[in-house]
Structure formats: structure tokens, C-alpha cells
mmCIF file of C-alpha atoms and ligand atoms in Angstrom:
data_model
loop_
_atom_site.group_PDB
_atom_site.id
_atom_site.type_symbol
_atom_site.label_atom_id
_atom_site.label_comp_id
_atom_site.label_asym_id
_atom_site.label_seq_id
_atom_site.Cartn_x
_atom_site.Cartn_y
_atom_site.Cartn_z
ATOM 1 C CA UNK A 11 -13.046 -19.372 -8.282
ATOM 2 C CA UNK A 12 -9.791 -18.401 -7.345
ATOM 3 C CA UNK A 13 -8.809 -17.040 -4.127
ATOM 4 C CA UNK A 14 -6.332 -14.213 -4.180
ATOM 5 C CA UNK A 15 -5.376 -13.603 -0.822
ATOM 6 C CA UNK A 16 -4.181 -10.270 0.319
ATOM 7 C CA UNK A 17 -2.628 -8.968 3.576
ATOM 8 C CA UNK A 18 -2.353 -4.877 4.037
ATOM 9 C CA UNK A 19 0.521 -3.383 6.096
ATOM 10 C CA UNK A 20 0.147 -0.438 7.868
ATOM 11 C CA UNK A 21 1.384 2.041 10.442
ATOM 12 C CA UNK A 22 -0.641 4.973 11.438
ATOM 13 C CA UNK A 23 -3.853 6.719 10.262
ATOM 14 C CA UNK A 24 -4.482 3.730 7.453
ATOM 15 C CA UNK A 25 -6.720 5.509 5.027
ATOM 16 C CA UNK A 26 -5.164 3.884 2.037
ATOM 17 C CA UNK A 27 -5.751 0.561 3.754
ATOM 18 C CA UNK A 28 -9.468 1.297 4.523
ATOM 19 C CA UNK A 29 -9.690 2.523 0.829
ATOM 20 C CA UNK A 30 -8.381 -0.409 -0.320
ATOM 21 C CA UNK A 31 -10.679 -2.766 1.991
ATOM 22 C CA UNK A 32 -13.791 -0.747 0.693
ATOM 23 C CA UNK A 33 -12.723 -0.863 -2.828
ATOM 24 C CA UNK A 34 -11.248 -4.506 -3.378
ATOM 25 C CA UNK A 35 -12.086 -6.934 -0.492
ATOM 26 C CA UNK A 36 -14.728 -9.866 -1.017
ATOM 27 C CA UNK A 37 -14.811 -8.489 -4.723
ATOM 28 C CA UNK A 38 -14.906 -10.562 -8.062
ATOM 29 C CA UNK A 39 -12.530 -10.373 -11.151
ATOM 30 C CA UNK A 40 -11.508 -11.849 -14.225
ATOM 31 C CA UNK A 41 -8.094 -13.300 -14.511
ATOM 32 C CA UNK A 42 -6.640 -11.680 -17.837
ATOM 33 C CA UNK A 43 -4.969 -14.547 -19.211
ATOM 34 C CA UNK A 44 -7.187 -17.440 -18.297
ATOM 35 C CA UNK A 45 -10.536 -15.569 -17.926
ATOM 36 C CA UNK A 46 -11.039 -17.437 -14.731
ATOM 37 C CA UNK A 47 -13.292 -15.799 -11.779
ATOM 38 C CA UNK A 48 -11.087 -14.619 -9.377
ATOM 39 C CA UNK A 49 -12.260 -13.062 -5.490
ATOM 40 C CA UNK A 50 -9.733 -10.996 -3.655
ATOM 41 C CA UNK A 51 -9.472 -11.471 -0.213
ATOM 42 C CA UNK A 52 -7.831 -9.250 2.708
ATOM 43 C CA UNK A 53 -7.473 -11.802 5.454
ATOM 44 C CA UNK A 54 -5.693 -9.298 7.882
ATOM 45 C CA UNK A 55 -3.969 -6.142 8.219
ATOM 46 C CA UNK A 56 -0.431 -5.918 10.367
ATOM 47 C CA UNK A 57 0.773 -2.485 12.103
ATOM 48 C CA UNK A 58 4.454 -2.161 13.864
ATOM 49 C CA UNK A 59 2.524 0.271 15.672
ATOM 50 C CA UNK A 60 0.517 -0.254 18.674
ATOM 51 C CA UNK A 61 -0.919 3.000 18.780
ATOM 52 C CA UNK A 62 -1.964 3.202 14.837
ATOM 53 C CA UNK A 63 -5.329 4.486 14.459
ATOM 54 C CA UNK A 64 -5.946 2.278 11.521
ATOM 55 C CA UNK A 65 -6.440 -0.712 14.398
ATOM 56 C CA UNK A 66 -9.581 1.314 14.825
ATOM 57 C CA UNK A 67 -10.634 1.239 10.984
ATOM 58 C CA UNK A 68 -10.142 -2.120 11.095
ATOM 59 C CA UNK A 69 -11.919 -2.982 13.860
ATOM 60 C CA UNK A 70 -15.077 -1.063 12.177
ATOM 61 C CA UNK A 71 -14.767 -2.634 8.580
ATOM 62 C CA UNK A 72 -14.360 -6.363 10.744
ATOM 63 C CA UNK A 73 -10.980 -7.220 9.198
ATOM 64 C CA UNK A 74 -8.756 -8.743 11.651
ATOM 65 C CA UNK A 75 -5.807 -6.736 12.079
ATOM 66 C CA UNK A 76 -2.319 -7.771 14.047
ATOM 67 C CA UNK A 77 0.248 -6.078 15.965
ATOM 68 C CA UNK A 78 4.065 -6.501 15.909
ATOM 69 C CA UNK A 79 5.533 -3.626 17.444
ATOM 70 C CA UNK A 80 9.081 -3.243 15.745
ATOM 71 C CA UNK A 81 10.171 -1.480 19.647
ATOM 72 C CA UNK A 82 9.876 -5.112 20.645
ATOM 73 C CA UNK A 83 13.299 -5.785 18.463
ATOM 74 C CA UNK A 84 16.319 -5.246 18.664
ATOM 75 C CA UNK A 85 17.265 -4.754 15.237
ATOM 76 C CA UNK A 86 15.836 -4.272 11.779
ATOM 77 C CA UNK A 87 16.506 -8.063 10.098
ATOM 78 C CA UNK A 88 15.117 -9.390 13.655
ATOM 79 C CA UNK A 89 11.480 -7.383 13.186
ATOM 80 C CA UNK A 90 11.632 -8.466 9.214
ATOM 81 C CA UNK A 91 11.991 -12.547 10.701
ATOM 82 C CA UNK A 92 9.126 -12.219 13.083
ATOM 83 C CA UNK A 93 6.622 -9.920 10.157
ATOM 84 C CA UNK A 94 7.907 -12.879 7.297
ATOM 85 C CA UNK A 95 6.577 -15.170 10.357
ATOM 86 C CA UNK A 96 3.502 -13.822 10.786
ATOM 87 C CA UNK A 97 2.500 -13.306 7.156
ATOM 88 C CA UNK A 98 3.374 -17.066 6.447
ATOM 89 C CA UNK A 99 0.479 -18.137 8.801
ATOM 90 C CA UNK A 100 -2.029 -15.737 6.140
ATOM 91 C CA UNK A 101 -0.194 -17.306 3.352
ATOM 92 C CA UNK A 102 -0.966 -14.247 1.317
ATOM 93 C CA UNK A 103 -0.568 -14.234 -2.673
ATOM 94 C CA UNK A 104 1.096 -10.815 -2.391
ATOM 95 C CA UNK A 105 1.466 -7.986 0.728
ATOM 96 C CA UNK A 106 0.126 -4.471 0.040
ATOM 97 C CA UNK A 107 2.322 -1.661 1.840
ATOM 98 C CA UNK A 108 -0.254 1.118 2.737
ATOM 99 C CA UNK A 109 1.500 3.901 4.767
ATOM 100 C CA UNK A 110 3.892 1.330 6.229
ATOM 101 C CA UNK A 111 6.778 3.481 7.470
ATOM 102 C CA UNK A 112 9.458 0.478 7.864
ATOM 103 C CA UNK A 113 12.207 0.370 5.964
ATOM 104 C CA UNK A 114 12.210 -3.389 4.827
ATOM 105 C CA UNK A 115 15.458 -5.186 5.108
ATOM 106 C CA UNK A 116 16.692 -7.695 1.834
ATOM 107 C CA UNK A 117 15.506 -10.567 4.356
ATOM 108 C CA UNK A 118 11.872 -9.303 3.892
ATOM 109 C CA UNK A 119 11.845 -8.274 0.301
ATOM 110 C CA UNK A 120 13.678 -11.361 -1.018
ATOM 111 C CA UNK A 121 10.853 -13.320 0.544
ATOM 112 C CA UNK A 122 7.770 -11.646 0.284
ATOM 113 C CA UNK A 123 6.278 -10.178 -2.685
ATOM 114 C CA UNK A 124 4.946 -6.946 -1.997
ATOM 115 C CA UNK A 125 3.398 -3.560 -3.364
ATOM 116 C CA UNK A 126 4.109 -0.086 -2.284
ATOM 117 C CA UNK A 127 2.518 3.069 -2.722
ATOM 118 C CA UNK A 128 4.636 6.376 -2.758
ATOM 119 C CA UNK A 129 3.282 10.233 -2.530
ATOM 120 C CA UNK A 130 5.289 11.059 -5.276
ATOM 121 C CA UNK A 131 6.416 10.756 -9.148
ATOM 122 C CA UNK A 132 9.311 8.402 -8.436
ATOM 123 C CA UNK A 133 12.168 8.432 -8.535
ATOM 124 C CA UNK A 134 11.558 11.973 -7.231
ATOM 125 C CA UNK A 135 11.422 12.550 -3.704
ATOM 126 C CA UNK A 136 11.636 9.433 -2.280
ATOM 127 C CA UNK A 137 11.767 8.874 1.720
ATOM 128 C CA UNK A 138 9.280 9.771 4.404
ATOM 129 C CA UNK A 139 8.258 13.030 3.532
ATOM 130 C CA UNK A 140 7.584 13.149 -0.199
ATOM 131 C CA UNK A 141 4.473 15.618 -0.019
ATOM 132 C CA UNK A 142 6.196 18.200 1.532
ATOM 133 C CA UNK A 143 9.354 17.831 -0.465
ATOM 134 C CA UNK A 144 7.252 18.437 -3.704
ATOM 135 C CA UNK A 145 5.557 21.311 -2.253
ATOM 136 C CA UNK A 146 8.475 22.919 -1.341
ATOM 137 C CA UNK A 147 10.477 21.805 -4.726
ATOM 138 C CA UNK A 148 10.319 23.581 -7.885
ATOM 139 C CA UNK A 149 8.305 20.890 -9.738
ATOM 140 C CA UNK A 150 5.313 21.934 -11.484
ATOM 141 C CA UNK A 151 3.561 18.799 -10.708
ATOM 142 C CA UNK A 152 2.794 16.179 -7.599
ATOM 143 C CA UNK A 153 1.877 12.835 -7.782
ATOM 144 C CA UNK A 154 1.729 9.036 -7.067
ATOM 145 C CA UNK A 155 3.900 5.996 -7.629
ATOM 146 C CA UNK A 156 2.699 2.390 -6.995
ATOM 147 C CA UNK A 157 5.573 -0.085 -7.331
ATOM 148 C CA UNK A 158 6.899 -3.578 -7.037
ATOM 149 C CA UNK A 159 8.956 -3.810 -3.229
ATOM 150 C CA UNK A 160 12.318 -4.643 -3.706
ATOM 151 C CA UNK A 161 15.573 -3.887 -1.663
ATOM 152 C CA UNK A 162 16.222 -0.342 -2.461
ATOM 153 C CA UNK A 163 14.254 2.190 -0.598
ATOM 154 C CA UNK A 164 10.977 3.243 -3.091
ATOM 155 C CA UNK A 165 13.028 1.812 -5.819
ATOM 156 C CA UNK A 166 11.353 -1.453 -7.146
ATOM 157 C CA UNK A 167 9.664 -1.285 -10.561
ATOM 158 C CA UNK A 168 6.634 1.121 -11.078
ATOM 159 C CA UNK A 169 3.004 -0.307 -11.516
ATOM 160 C CA UNK A 170 1.327 2.865 -12.279
ATOM 161 C CA UNK A 171 1.832 6.309 -11.658
ATOM 162 C CA UNK A 172 -0.464 9.463 -11.840
ATOM 163 C CA UNK A 173 0.031 13.441 -11.190
ATOM 164 C CA UNK A 174 -1.559 16.608 -10.683
ATOM 165 C CA UNK A 175 -0.394 19.864 -11.550
ATOM 166 C CA UNK A 176 0.515 22.240 -8.595
ATOM 167 C CA UNK A 177 -1.593 25.270 -8.107
ATOM 168 C CA UNK A 178 -0.235 28.736 -7.196
ATOM 169 C CA UNK A 179 -1.332 29.712 -3.752
ATOM 170 C CA UNK A 180 -2.123 26.463 -2.263
ATOM 171 C CA UNK A 181 -1.574 25.705 1.269
ATOM 172 C CA UNK A 182 0.637 22.293 1.926
ATOM 173 C CA UNK A 183 -2.207 20.435 3.634
ATOM 174 C CA UNK A 184 -4.426 21.227 0.710
ATOM 175 C CA UNK A 185 -1.983 19.969 -1.768
ATOM 176 C CA UNK A 186 -1.740 16.587 0.520
ATOM 177 C CA UNK A 187 -5.342 16.040 0.404
ATOM 178 C CA UNK A 188 -5.367 16.214 -3.078
ATOM 179 C CA UNK A 189 -2.535 13.847 -3.103
ATOM 180 C CA UNK A 190 -4.167 11.096 -0.868
ATOM 181 C CA UNK A 191 -7.212 11.660 -3.054
ATOM 182 C CA UNK A 192 -4.832 10.458 -6.329
ATOM 183 C CA UNK A 193 -4.098 7.686 -3.837
ATOM 184 C CA UNK A 194 -7.269 6.318 -3.453
ATOM 185 C CA UNK A 195 -8.655 6.608 -7.270
ATOM 186 C CA UNK A 196 -4.764 5.151 -7.855
ATOM 187 C CA UNK A 197 -4.127 2.189 -5.656
ATOM 188 C CA UNK A 198 -6.748 -0.154 -6.276
ATOM 189 C CA UNK A 199 -6.141 0.085 -10.097
ATOM 190 C CA UNK A 200 -2.731 -0.397 -9.713
ATOM 191 C CA UNK A 201 -3.084 -3.717 -7.396
ATOM 192 C CA UNK A 202 -5.683 -4.816 -10.113
ATOM 193 C CA UNK A 203 -3.179 -4.685 -12.896
ATOM 194 C CA UNK A 204 -0.428 -5.970 -10.802
ATOM 195 C CA UNK A 205 -2.008 -9.032 -10.022
ATOM 196 C CA UNK A 206 -3.583 -9.240 -13.790
ATOM 197 C CA UNK A 207 -7.302 -9.022 -13.131
ATOM 198 C CA UNK A 208 -9.684 -6.838 -14.784
ATOM 199 C CA UNK A 209 -13.281 -6.190 -14.688
ATOM 200 C CA UNK A 210 -15.484 -6.536 -11.549
ATOM 201 C CA UNK A 211 -18.150 -9.096 -11.574
ATOM 202 C CA UNK A 212 -20.360 -7.765 -8.895
ATOM 203 C CA UNK A 213 -20.027 -5.971 -5.728
ATOM 204 C CA UNK A 214 -20.228 -8.399 -2.814
HETATM 205 C C1 GAR B 6 0.107 8.132 1.996
HETATM 206 O O1 GAR B 6 0.095 8.851 1.776
HETATM 207 C C2 GAR B 6 1.192 6.955 1.684
HETATM 208 O O2 GAR B 6 1.475 7.023 0.175
HETATM 209 C C3 GAR B 6 2.562 7.163 2.341
HETATM 210 O O3 GAR B 6 2.133 7.845 3.878
HETATM 211 C C4 GAR B 6 1.028 8.130 3.880
HETATM 212 C C5 GAR B 6 -0.152 7.175 4.815
HETATM 213 O O4 GAR B 6 -1.400 7.480 5.215
HETATM 214 N N1 GAR B 6 3.495 6.513 2.338
HETATM 215 C C6 GAR B 6 4.899 6.362 2.411
HETATM 216 O O5 GAR B 6 4.980 7.867 1.953
HETATM 217 C C7 GAR B 6 6.051 5.638 1.832
HETATM 218 N N2 GAR B 6 7.117 6.123 1.674
HETATM 219 P P1 GAR B 6 -2.519 6.510 5.505
HETATM 220 O O6 GAR B 6 -1.938 5.856 6.700
HETATM 221 O O7 GAR B 6 -3.597 7.617 5.832
HETATM 222 O O8 GAR B 6 -2.719 5.329 4.461
#
């Protein structure tokens, strides 16, 4: 059995992280190419925010959580070097960004293979206010994109996208909730696709 080791990065609420842990951690799959069995292990979560609500989600789920405050570092690159060093302790096959609200420098993106979720139909509405920007736009649809991370913010190759129609009269909060539900459905499947995994064997 091959072990596939993932580390999740988050900054705040951590609902996508919790969903990924509940959906993927300790689950068994087949590798599409070889039909070899593979088990996903989420060995750790890392946050840059010591006050993140997601830290208590990790405690409740029994997942080790490392806190690396970006405020302890003089510049983005120094933080990224420390983050890379921390991640090396876990030897992840891939790093999963789930509401990690830091721009990553090329030092990180050229070293670490990582996947991000963004709450818009990229390339539309990049940046940190994607849901509100979509809500306030003339777009007929909102959506979610999962993509490989490269040096361009929200710019890497798309793995999977899905969309919902906007509903006339809907509040921003209602629209936001529907986007989050879409995220919870899409992200685990997108990660399996990216890692070339298929078909759950058993629930562990
Ligand atoms: C999610 O909607 C995620 O897509 C978004 O932050 C939220 C985090 O919520 N990420 C970005 O906007 C990245 N540019 P969560 O902490 O409850 O998962």
C-alpha cells in the first residue's frame, strides 16, 4: 500500500480543511495508472495565524497543527523559507491550500507542489474578495476553482471548476453559503483527480 502524505495550510475559519480531513484522511483509493492501493494521510495542518479558528478544529479532529506566525518574519521570502523548512519535516507528496490567505513567493512555488481552492470561476475575480466581487458583478454565475499553484496569484493550471447560477434577490450571505457548499463538494474530488486517485475501497 502506497501512502500519500498531505499537509494542509489555512489562515482562518478552516471549514475547507475540516471537510478535507473528514473526506480524505485515512481513506484508501486506487492509483489510476497502476491500480496499486493508496492511502491518504493528512499528517499535519499549518497556519500562519495564531488566532485561527481552524486550530480548534484540528484539535477536535486529532490532527497535529503547527503555528507559524507570518508576523514573526521581516519579509514574505523569510516566512516562505521557514514554511518550506517546516514542511520538509513532513515530506508531503502535495501541500493543500485551504483558505491560506498569504501570497506565496517564487521561493515557495518553485519548491513545493501545491494545490489551491479559490471561490470564483477563474480567471474571473482573483484576490481575497472573490465571493463579494462575484456577487456584485453582472456575472450570471458564481463558481469555485481548484488549481495548481504557481508564481502567479490564482493563476496556475485549473484542475476542476464548478458553478452555480446567481439567484435574483439572494443576499450576499446566502450566495456565500452556496459557494462554500460547492467548495466542500468540489475540493476533495479535485484533489483525488490531481493525485490520480480513484474509487474509495473502504471508509476507515
Ligand atoms: C474559502 O472560501 C476559500 O476558497 C477562500 O477562503 C475561504 C476560506 O474559508 N480562499 C481564497 O479566497 C483564496 N484566494 P475556510 O477557512 O472556512 O475554508
